[in-house]
Amino acid sequence: MPVDNKIKIAIVDNHDLFRKGMISLLQIFHLDVHWEYENGHDFISNIDKNHLPNFVLIDLKTLEMDNYETTVWLRKNYPSVNALILCMDINEFEIKRIIENGAKGYIFKDAEPAEIKSAIMSVIENGHYYPGKQSSFVYKTSR
């Protein structure tokens, strides 16, 4: 966590309406979104090493770039930044892959709104967030 205990968030998602809605939702929970990007390429090109987010919410599938690559790049270059994957659906192979690539978990885009805050807090407190029993199994077997 940063010295001022503020959670600074970046969002990478190619759907403008979703990004704007997520920003509004996170503000309700007193979480600050400082950056928003349409894809991983924009995120990587614009990240400022002197002003890093604590969390990046990354859409698993954007048009411009495979966000598995974005997660690997983030882990390699800024391992202290937590990546949480946003997805509509995900299978065991994809869960294992995001974990191996450095993501701290994932959250479904159709989850209840309060779950996003729970997911972020879980990463802070436990180091990961994986909804459902199946995901816990994949998390344990990939470590």
Short mmCIF file of N, CA and C in Angstrom, two decimals:
data_model
loop_
_atom_site.label_atom_id
_atom_site.label_comp_id
_atom_site.label_asym_id
_atom_site.label_seq_id
_atom_site.Cartn_x
_atom_site.Cartn_y
_atom_site.Cartn_z
N MET A 1 0.84 -1.19 0.00
CA MET A 1 0.00 0.00 0.00
C MET A 1 0.88 1.25 0.00
N PRO A 2 0.42 2.32 -0.64
CA PRO A 2 1.19 3.56 -0.64
C PRO A 2 1.21 4.20 0.74
N VAL A 3 2.12 5.15 0.90
CA VAL A 3 2.28 5.82 2.19
C VAL A 3 0.98 6.49 2.64
N ASP A 4 0.22 7.08 1.71
CA ASP A 4 -1.00 7.79 2.08
C ASP A 4 -2.21 6.86 2.23
N ASN A 5 -2.00 5.53 2.12
CA ASN A 5 -3.04 4.51 2.27
C ASN A 5 -4.18 4.65 1.26
N LYS A 6 -3.98 5.38 0.20
CA LYS A 6 -4.98 5.51 -0.85
C LYS A 6 -4.74 4.42 -1.88
N ILE A 7 -5.80 3.75 -2.26
CA ILE A 7 -5.72 2.75 -3.32
C ILE A 7 -5.92 3.48 -4.64
N LYS A 8 -4.91 3.43 -5.50
CA LYS A 8 -4.97 4.10 -6.80
C LYS A 8 -5.15 3.04 -7.87
N ILE A 9 -6.19 3.21 -8.66
CA ILE A 9 -6.61 2.17 -9.60
C ILE A 9 -6.52 2.66 -11.04
N ALA A 10 -6.11 1.74 -11.92
CA ALA A 10 -6.19 1.95 -13.36
C ALA A 10 -7.17 0.91 -13.91
N ILE A 11 -7.91 1.28 -14.94
CA ILE A 11 -8.84 0.36 -15.60
C ILE A 11 -8.44 0.22 -17.06
N VAL A 12 -8.34 -1.04 -17.51
CA VAL A 12 -8.04 -1.34 -18.91
C VAL A 12 -9.22 -2.15 -19.45
N ASP A 13 -10.05 -1.49 -20.26
CA ASP A 13 -11.23 -2.15 -20.82
C ASP A 13 -11.63 -1.41 -22.08
N ASN A 14 -11.93 -2.13 -23.15
CA ASN A 14 -12.25 -1.49 -24.42
C ASN A 14 -13.68 -0.98 -24.53
N HIS A 15 -14.49 -1.17 -23.51
CA HIS A 15 -15.87 -0.68 -23.53
C HIS A 15 -15.98 0.58 -22.68
N ASP A 16 -16.17 1.70 -23.34
CA ASP A 16 -16.22 3.00 -22.68
C ASP A 16 -17.29 3.06 -21.61
N LEU A 17 -18.48 2.57 -21.92
CA LEU A 17 -19.59 2.59 -20.96
C LEU A 17 -19.23 1.79 -19.71
N PHE A 18 -18.63 0.63 -19.90
CA PHE A 18 -18.23 -0.19 -18.75
C PHE A 18 -17.18 0.54 -17.90
N ARG A 19 -16.16 1.13 -18.56
CA ARG A 19 -15.12 1.86 -17.82
C ARG A 19 -15.72 2.98 -17.00
N LYS A 20 -16.56 3.78 -17.62
CA LYS A 20 -17.17 4.92 -16.93
C LYS A 20 -18.07 4.45 -15.78
N GLY A 21 -18.82 3.39 -16.01
CA GLY A 21 -19.66 2.84 -14.95
C GLY A 21 -18.83 2.31 -13.78
N MET A 22 -17.74 1.64 -14.10
CA MET A 22 -16.86 1.11 -13.05
C MET A 22 -16.23 2.24 -12.25
N ILE A 23 -15.83 3.31 -12.92
CA ILE A 23 -15.26 4.46 -12.22
C ILE A 23 -16.29 5.03 -11.24
N SER A 24 -17.52 5.20 -11.68
CA SER A 24 -18.58 5.72 -10.81
C SER A 24 -18.82 4.79 -9.62
N LEU A 25 -18.85 3.49 -9.88
CA LEU A 25 -19.06 2.52 -8.82
C LEU A 25 -17.92 2.58 -7.79
N LEU A 26 -16.69 2.59 -8.27
CA LEU A 26 -15.55 2.61 -7.35
C LEU A 26 -15.51 3.89 -6.51
N GLN A 27 -15.97 5.00 -7.08
CA GLN A 27 -16.04 6.25 -6.31
C GLN A 27 -17.01 6.12 -5.15
N ILE A 28 -18.09 5.39 -5.34
CA ILE A 28 -19.05 5.16 -4.25
C ILE A 28 -18.36 4.47 -3.08
N PHE A 29 -17.41 3.57 -3.40
CA PHE A 29 -16.66 2.83 -2.37
C PHE A 29 -15.40 3.58 -1.92
N HIS A 30 -15.27 4.84 -2.32
CA HIS A 30 -14.12 5.68 -1.95
C HIS A 30 -12.81 5.11 -2.46
N LEU A 31 -12.87 4.53 -3.65
CA LEU A 31 -11.68 4.03 -4.33
C LEU A 31 -11.42 4.94 -5.53
N ASP A 32 -10.17 5.35 -5.70
CA ASP A 32 -9.83 6.34 -6.71
C ASP A 32 -9.32 5.70 -7.99
N VAL A 33 -9.99 6.00 -9.09
CA VAL A 33 -9.51 5.59 -10.41
C VAL A 33 -8.77 6.78 -11.00
N HIS A 34 -7.48 6.60 -11.17
CA HIS A 34 -6.63 7.68 -11.67
C HIS A 34 -6.36 7.57 -13.17
N TRP A 35 -6.49 6.37 -13.72
CA TRP A 35 -6.17 6.13 -15.12
C TRP A 35 -7.20 5.20 -15.74
N GLU A 36 -7.47 5.43 -17.01
CA GLU A 36 -8.32 4.52 -17.76
C GLU A 36 -7.76 4.38 -19.17
N TYR A 37 -7.76 3.14 -19.65
CA TYR A 37 -7.20 2.83 -20.96
C TYR A 37 -8.11 1.88 -21.70
N GLU A 38 -8.10 1.97 -23.03
CA GLU A 38 -8.93 1.09 -23.86
C GLU A 38 -8.33 -0.30 -24.00
N ASN A 39 -7.01 -0.41 -23.88
CA ASN A 39 -6.36 -1.70 -24.10
C ASN A 39 -4.99 -1.73 -23.42
N GLY A 40 -4.41 -2.91 -23.39
CA GLY A 40 -3.11 -3.10 -22.74
C GLY A 40 -2.01 -2.29 -23.39
N HIS A 41 -2.06 -2.14 -24.70
CA HIS A 41 -1.04 -1.35 -25.39
C HIS A 41 -1.05 0.10 -24.90
N ASP A 42 -2.23 0.70 -24.80
CA ASP A 42 -2.34 2.08 -24.29
C ASP A 42 -1.82 2.17 -22.86
N PHE A 43 -2.17 1.19 -22.05
CA PHE A 43 -1.72 1.16 -20.66
C PHE A 43 -0.20 1.11 -20.58
N ILE A 44 0.40 0.17 -21.29
CA ILE A 44 1.85 0.00 -21.26
C ILE A 44 2.56 1.25 -21.80
N SER A 45 2.02 1.84 -22.85
CA SER A 45 2.64 3.02 -23.47
C SER A 45 2.57 4.26 -22.57
N ASN A 46 1.59 4.30 -21.70
CA ASN A 46 1.37 5.52 -20.91
C ASN A 46 1.68 5.41 -19.43
N ILE A 47 2.07 4.25 -18.96
CA ILE A 47 2.33 4.11 -17.52
C ILE A 47 3.53 4.97 -17.12
N ASP A 48 3.42 5.61 -16.00
CA ASP A 48 4.47 6.49 -15.48
C ASP A 48 5.07 5.82 -14.25
N LYS A 49 6.35 5.43 -14.34
CA LYS A 49 6.98 4.70 -13.24
C LYS A 49 7.04 5.50 -11.94
N ASN A 50 6.86 6.82 -12.03
CA ASN A 50 6.86 7.66 -10.83
C ASN A 50 5.47 7.82 -10.21
N HIS A 51 4.45 7.38 -10.94
CA HIS A 51 3.06 7.48 -10.46
C HIS A 51 2.32 6.21 -10.85
N LEU A 52 2.57 5.16 -10.12
CA LEU A 52 2.00 3.85 -10.44
C LEU A 52 0.67 3.61 -9.70
N PRO A 53 -0.21 2.87 -10.33
CA PRO A 53 -1.41 2.43 -9.60
C PRO A 53 -1.04 1.31 -8.64
N ASN A 54 -1.89 1.08 -7.65
CA ASN A 54 -1.74 -0.09 -6.78
C ASN A 54 -2.44 -1.28 -7.41
N PHE A 55 -3.51 -0.98 -8.14
CA PHE A 55 -4.34 -2.00 -8.78
C PHE A 55 -4.58 -1.63 -10.23
N VAL A 56 -4.59 -2.66 -11.07
CA VAL A 56 -5.03 -2.49 -12.44
C VAL A 56 -6.13 -3.52 -12.67
N LEU A 57 -7.30 -3.03 -13.02
CA LEU A 57 -8.42 -3.89 -13.39
C LEU A 57 -8.33 -4.07 -14.90
N ILE A 58 -8.06 -5.29 -15.35
CA ILE A 58 -7.77 -5.54 -16.76
C ILE A 58 -8.82 -6.46 -17.37
N ASP A 59 -9.47 -5.96 -18.41
CA ASP A 59 -10.39 -6.80 -19.16
C ASP A 59 -9.58 -7.90 -19.83
N LEU A 60 -10.01 -9.13 -19.65
CA LEU A 60 -9.27 -10.26 -20.20
C LEU A 60 -9.18 -10.19 -21.72
N LYS A 61 -10.23 -9.71 -22.35
CA LYS A 61 -10.27 -9.74 -23.81
C LYS A 61 -10.61 -8.36 -24.37
N THR A 62 -9.58 -7.64 -24.82
CA THR A 62 -9.81 -6.38 -25.52
C THR A 62 -9.40 -6.59 -26.98
N LEU A 63 -9.78 -5.68 -27.83
CA LEU A 63 -9.54 -5.85 -29.26
C LEU A 63 -8.08 -5.64 -29.66
N GLU A 64 -7.42 -4.70 -29.05
CA GLU A 64 -6.08 -4.29 -29.48
C GLU A 64 -4.97 -5.24 -29.06
N MET A 65 -5.05 -5.81 -27.88
CA MET A 65 -3.92 -6.57 -27.35
C MET A 65 -4.42 -7.70 -26.46
N ASP A 66 -3.73 -8.82 -26.50
CA ASP A 66 -4.01 -9.95 -25.61
C ASP A 66 -3.60 -9.52 -24.20
N ASN A 67 -4.54 -9.44 -23.29
CA ASN A 67 -4.22 -8.93 -21.97
C ASN A 67 -3.53 -9.94 -21.07
N TYR A 68 -3.36 -11.16 -21.56
CA TYR A 68 -2.43 -12.06 -20.87
C TYR A 68 -1.04 -11.44 -20.95
N GLU A 69 -0.71 -10.88 -22.11
CA GLU A 69 0.58 -10.23 -22.31
C GLU A 69 0.73 -9.01 -21.40
N THR A 70 -0.33 -8.26 -21.24
CA THR A 70 -0.30 -7.08 -20.37
C THR A 70 0.03 -7.50 -18.93
N THR A 71 -0.59 -8.58 -18.48
CA THR A 71 -0.36 -9.05 -17.12
C THR A 71 1.09 -9.53 -16.93
N VAL A 72 1.62 -10.23 -17.92
CA VAL A 72 3.02 -10.68 -17.86
C VAL A 72 3.95 -9.46 -17.81
N TRP A 73 3.68 -8.48 -18.67
CA TRP A 73 4.50 -7.27 -18.71
C TRP A 73 4.46 -6.54 -17.36
N LEU A 74 3.29 -6.45 -16.79
CA LEU A 74 3.13 -5.78 -15.51
C LEU A 74 3.91 -6.50 -14.41
N ARG A 75 3.79 -7.81 -14.36
CA ARG A 75 4.51 -8.60 -13.35
C ARG A 75 6.02 -8.42 -13.50
N LYS A 76 6.50 -8.41 -14.73
CA LYS A 76 7.94 -8.28 -15.00
C LYS A 76 8.47 -6.89 -14.66
N ASN A 77 7.72 -5.85 -15.03
CA ASN A 77 8.20 -4.48 -14.89
C ASN A 77 7.79 -3.79 -13.59
N TYR A 78 6.62 -4.13 -13.06
CA TYR A 78 6.11 -3.49 -11.84
C TYR A 78 5.43 -4.54 -10.96
N PRO A 79 6.20 -5.43 -10.37
CA PRO A 79 5.60 -6.54 -9.60
C PRO A 79 4.79 -6.10 -8.38
N SER A 80 4.97 -4.88 -7.93
CA SER A 80 4.20 -4.42 -6.76
C SER A 80 2.79 -3.98 -7.14
N VAL A 81 2.50 -3.86 -8.43
CA VAL A 81 1.17 -3.45 -8.88
C VAL A 81 0.30 -4.70 -9.03
N ASN A 82 -0.84 -4.70 -8.37
CA ASN A 82 -1.76 -5.84 -8.39
C ASN A 82 -2.66 -5.80 -9.62
N ALA A 83 -2.74 -6.92 -10.32
CA ALA A 83 -3.64 -7.02 -11.47
C ALA A 83 -4.82 -7.91 -11.09
N LEU A 84 -6.01 -7.42 -11.35
CA LEU A 84 -7.24 -8.17 -11.14
C LEU A 84 -7.94 -8.21 -12.50
N ILE A 85 -8.25 -9.41 -12.98
CA ILE A 85 -8.81 -9.59 -14.31
C ILE A 85 -10.33 -9.42 -14.28
N LEU A 86 -10.86 -8.70 -15.27
CA LEU A 86 -12.29 -8.54 -15.48
C LEU A 86 -12.69 -9.47 -16.62
N CYS A 87 -13.73 -10.26 -16.43
CA CYS A 87 -14.12 -11.19 -17.50
C CYS A 87 -15.61 -11.47 -17.48
N MET A 88 -16.10 -11.91 -18.63
CA MET A 88 -17.50 -12.33 -18.74
C MET A 88 -17.62 -13.81 -18.38
N ASP A 89 -16.67 -14.59 -18.84
CA ASP A 89 -16.61 -16.00 -18.50
C ASP A 89 -15.13 -16.41 -18.55
N ILE A 90 -14.83 -17.54 -17.91
CA ILE A 90 -13.44 -17.97 -17.83
C ILE A 90 -13.44 -19.47 -17.55
N ASN A 91 -12.48 -20.17 -18.14
CA ASN A 91 -12.39 -21.60 -17.90
C ASN A 91 -11.15 -21.91 -17.05
N GLU A 92 -11.01 -23.17 -16.64
CA GLU A 92 -9.89 -23.54 -15.76
C GLU A 92 -8.54 -23.23 -16.38
N PHE A 93 -8.40 -23.48 -17.67
CA PHE A 93 -7.14 -23.19 -18.35
C PHE A 93 -6.82 -21.70 -18.25
N GLU A 94 -7.82 -20.84 -18.50
CA GLU A 94 -7.59 -19.40 -18.44
C GLU A 94 -7.29 -18.94 -17.02
N ILE A 95 -7.95 -19.52 -16.03
CA ILE A 95 -7.67 -19.17 -14.63
C ILE A 95 -6.22 -19.50 -14.31
N LYS A 96 -5.80 -20.69 -14.66
CA LYS A 96 -4.42 -21.10 -14.39
C LYS A 96 -3.44 -20.17 -15.11
N ARG A 97 -3.75 -19.82 -16.33
CA ARG A 97 -2.87 -18.94 -17.11
C ARG A 97 -2.77 -17.54 -16.49
N ILE A 98 -3.88 -16.96 -16.04
CA ILE A 98 -3.80 -15.62 -15.45
C ILE A 98 -3.00 -15.65 -14.15
N ILE A 99 -3.15 -16.73 -13.39
CA ILE A 99 -2.38 -16.85 -12.14
C ILE A 99 -0.89 -16.94 -12.45
N GLU A 100 -0.55 -17.81 -13.39
CA GLU A 100 0.85 -17.98 -13.78
C GLU A 100 1.44 -16.69 -14.34
N ASN A 101 0.61 -15.88 -14.98
CA ASN A 101 1.07 -14.62 -15.55
C ASN A 101 1.16 -13.50 -14.52
N GLY A 102 0.69 -13.74 -13.31
CA GLY A 102 0.86 -12.75 -12.26
C GLY A 102 -0.38 -12.05 -11.77
N ALA A 103 -1.55 -12.35 -12.34
CA ALA A 103 -2.77 -11.72 -11.84
C ALA A 103 -3.08 -12.23 -10.44
N LYS A 104 -3.65 -11.38 -9.63
CA LYS A 104 -4.01 -11.73 -8.25
C LYS A 104 -5.40 -12.32 -8.16
N GLY A 105 -6.09 -12.40 -9.30
CA GLY A 105 -7.41 -12.98 -9.31
C GLY A 105 -8.24 -12.44 -10.45
N TYR A 106 -9.52 -12.71 -10.37
CA TYR A 106 -10.44 -12.23 -11.39
C TYR A 106 -11.79 -11.98 -10.77
N ILE A 107 -12.59 -11.20 -11.50
CA ILE A 107 -13.96 -10.93 -11.09
C ILE A 107 -14.82 -10.91 -12.35
N PHE A 108 -16.00 -11.49 -12.24
CA PHE A 108 -16.91 -11.50 -13.38
C PHE A 108 -17.55 -10.13 -13.56
N LYS A 109 -17.71 -9.73 -14.81
CA LYS A 109 -18.32 -8.44 -15.10
C LYS A 109 -19.78 -8.37 -14.70
N ASP A 110 -20.42 -9.51 -14.50
CA ASP A 110 -21.82 -9.49 -14.07
C ASP A 110 -21.97 -9.76 -12.57
N ALA A 111 -20.89 -9.60 -11.81
CA ALA A 111 -20.94 -9.77 -10.35
C ALA A 111 -21.76 -8.65 -9.72
N GLU A 112 -22.19 -8.88 -8.50
CA GLU A 112 -22.87 -7.83 -7.75
C GLU A 112 -21.89 -6.66 -7.54
N PRO A 113 -22.35 -5.42 -7.60
CA PRO A 113 -21.45 -4.28 -7.48
C PRO A 113 -20.53 -4.30 -6.26
N ALA A 114 -21.03 -4.71 -5.11
CA ALA A 114 -20.19 -4.70 -3.89
C ALA A 114 -19.04 -5.70 -3.99
N GLU A 115 -19.14 -6.65 -4.90
CA GLU A 115 -18.09 -7.67 -5.00
C GLU A 115 -16.76 -7.07 -5.47
N ILE A 116 -16.79 -5.98 -6.24
CA ILE A 116 -15.53 -5.39 -6.69
C ILE A 116 -14.73 -4.87 -5.51
N LYS A 117 -15.42 -4.25 -4.55
CA LYS A 117 -14.70 -3.79 -3.36
C LYS A 117 -14.17 -4.98 -2.57
N SER A 118 -14.98 -6.02 -2.43
CA SER A 118 -14.54 -7.23 -1.72
C SER A 118 -13.32 -7.84 -2.40
N ALA A 119 -13.33 -7.86 -3.73
CA ALA A 119 -12.21 -8.43 -4.47
C ALA A 119 -10.93 -7.64 -4.22
N ILE A 120 -11.01 -6.34 -4.29
CA ILE A 120 -9.83 -5.49 -4.07
C ILE A 120 -9.33 -5.65 -2.63
N MET A 121 -10.24 -5.65 -1.67
CA MET A 121 -9.83 -5.80 -0.27
C MET A 121 -9.23 -7.19 -0.02
N SER A 122 -9.76 -8.20 -0.68
CA SER A 122 -9.22 -9.55 -0.53
C SER A 122 -7.78 -9.62 -1.04
N VAL A 123 -7.50 -8.95 -2.14
CA VAL A 123 -6.13 -8.93 -2.65
C VAL A 123 -5.21 -8.23 -1.65
N ILE A 124 -5.68 -7.14 -1.07
CA ILE A 124 -4.86 -6.43 -0.08
C ILE A 124 -4.61 -7.31 1.14
N GLU A 125 -5.65 -7.96 1.63
CA GLU A 125 -5.54 -8.73 2.88
C GLU A 125 -4.99 -10.14 2.69
N ASN A 126 -5.34 -10.80 1.57
CA ASN A 126 -4.98 -12.22 1.38
C ASN A 126 -4.03 -12.48 0.22
N GLY A 127 -3.82 -11.46 -0.61
CA GLY A 127 -2.93 -11.63 -1.75
C GLY A 127 -3.59 -12.18 -2.99
N HIS A 128 -4.91 -12.48 -2.93
CA HIS A 128 -5.61 -13.00 -4.10
C HIS A 128 -7.12 -12.90 -3.91
N TYR A 129 -7.83 -13.05 -5.04
CA TYR A 129 -9.29 -13.12 -5.02
C TYR A 129 -9.73 -14.01 -6.17
N TYR A 130 -10.39 -15.11 -5.83
CA TYR A 130 -10.92 -16.03 -6.83
C TYR A 130 -12.31 -16.47 -6.40
N PRO A 131 -13.34 -16.03 -7.12
CA PRO A 131 -14.70 -16.43 -6.74
C PRO A 131 -14.95 -17.90 -7.08
N GLY A 132 -15.65 -18.59 -6.22
CA GLY A 132 -16.06 -19.97 -6.50
C GLY A 132 -15.07 -21.01 -6.04
N LYS A 133 -15.55 -22.19 -5.74
CA LYS A 133 -14.74 -23.30 -5.25
C LYS A 133 -13.74 -23.77 -6.29
N GLN A 134 -14.15 -23.85 -7.52
CA GLN A 134 -13.29 -24.34 -8.59
C GLN A 134 -12.04 -23.46 -8.71
N SER A 135 -12.20 -22.17 -8.58
CA SER A 135 -11.08 -21.26 -8.70
C SER A 135 -10.09 -21.43 -7.56
N SER A 136 -10.57 -21.68 -6.35
CA SER A 136 -9.68 -21.91 -5.21
C SER A 136 -8.80 -23.12 -5.48
N PHE A 137 -9.38 -24.16 -6.06
CA PHE A 137 -8.61 -25.36 -6.40
C PHE A 137 -7.51 -25.02 -7.41
N VAL A 138 -7.87 -24.27 -8.46
CA VAL A 138 -6.89 -23.91 -9.47
C VAL A 138 -5.79 -23.06 -8.87
N TYR A 139 -6.16 -22.12 -8.00
CA TYR A 139 -5.17 -21.26 -7.34
C TYR A 139 -4.18 -22.10 -6.54
N LYS A 140 -4.67 -23.02 -5.75
CA LYS A 140 -3.81 -23.86 -4.91
C LYS A 140 -2.90 -24.75 -5.74
N THR A 141 -3.41 -25.31 -6.84
CA THR A 141 -2.61 -26.21 -7.64
C THR A 141 -1.58 -25.49 -8.51
N SER A 142 -1.75 -24.19 -8.72
CA SER A 142 -0.80 -23.46 -9.57
C SER A 142 0.35 -22.88 -8.77
N ARG A 143 0.30 -22.94 -7.47
CA ARG A 143 1.36 -22.35 -6.62
C ARG A 143 2.48 -23.31 -6.38
#
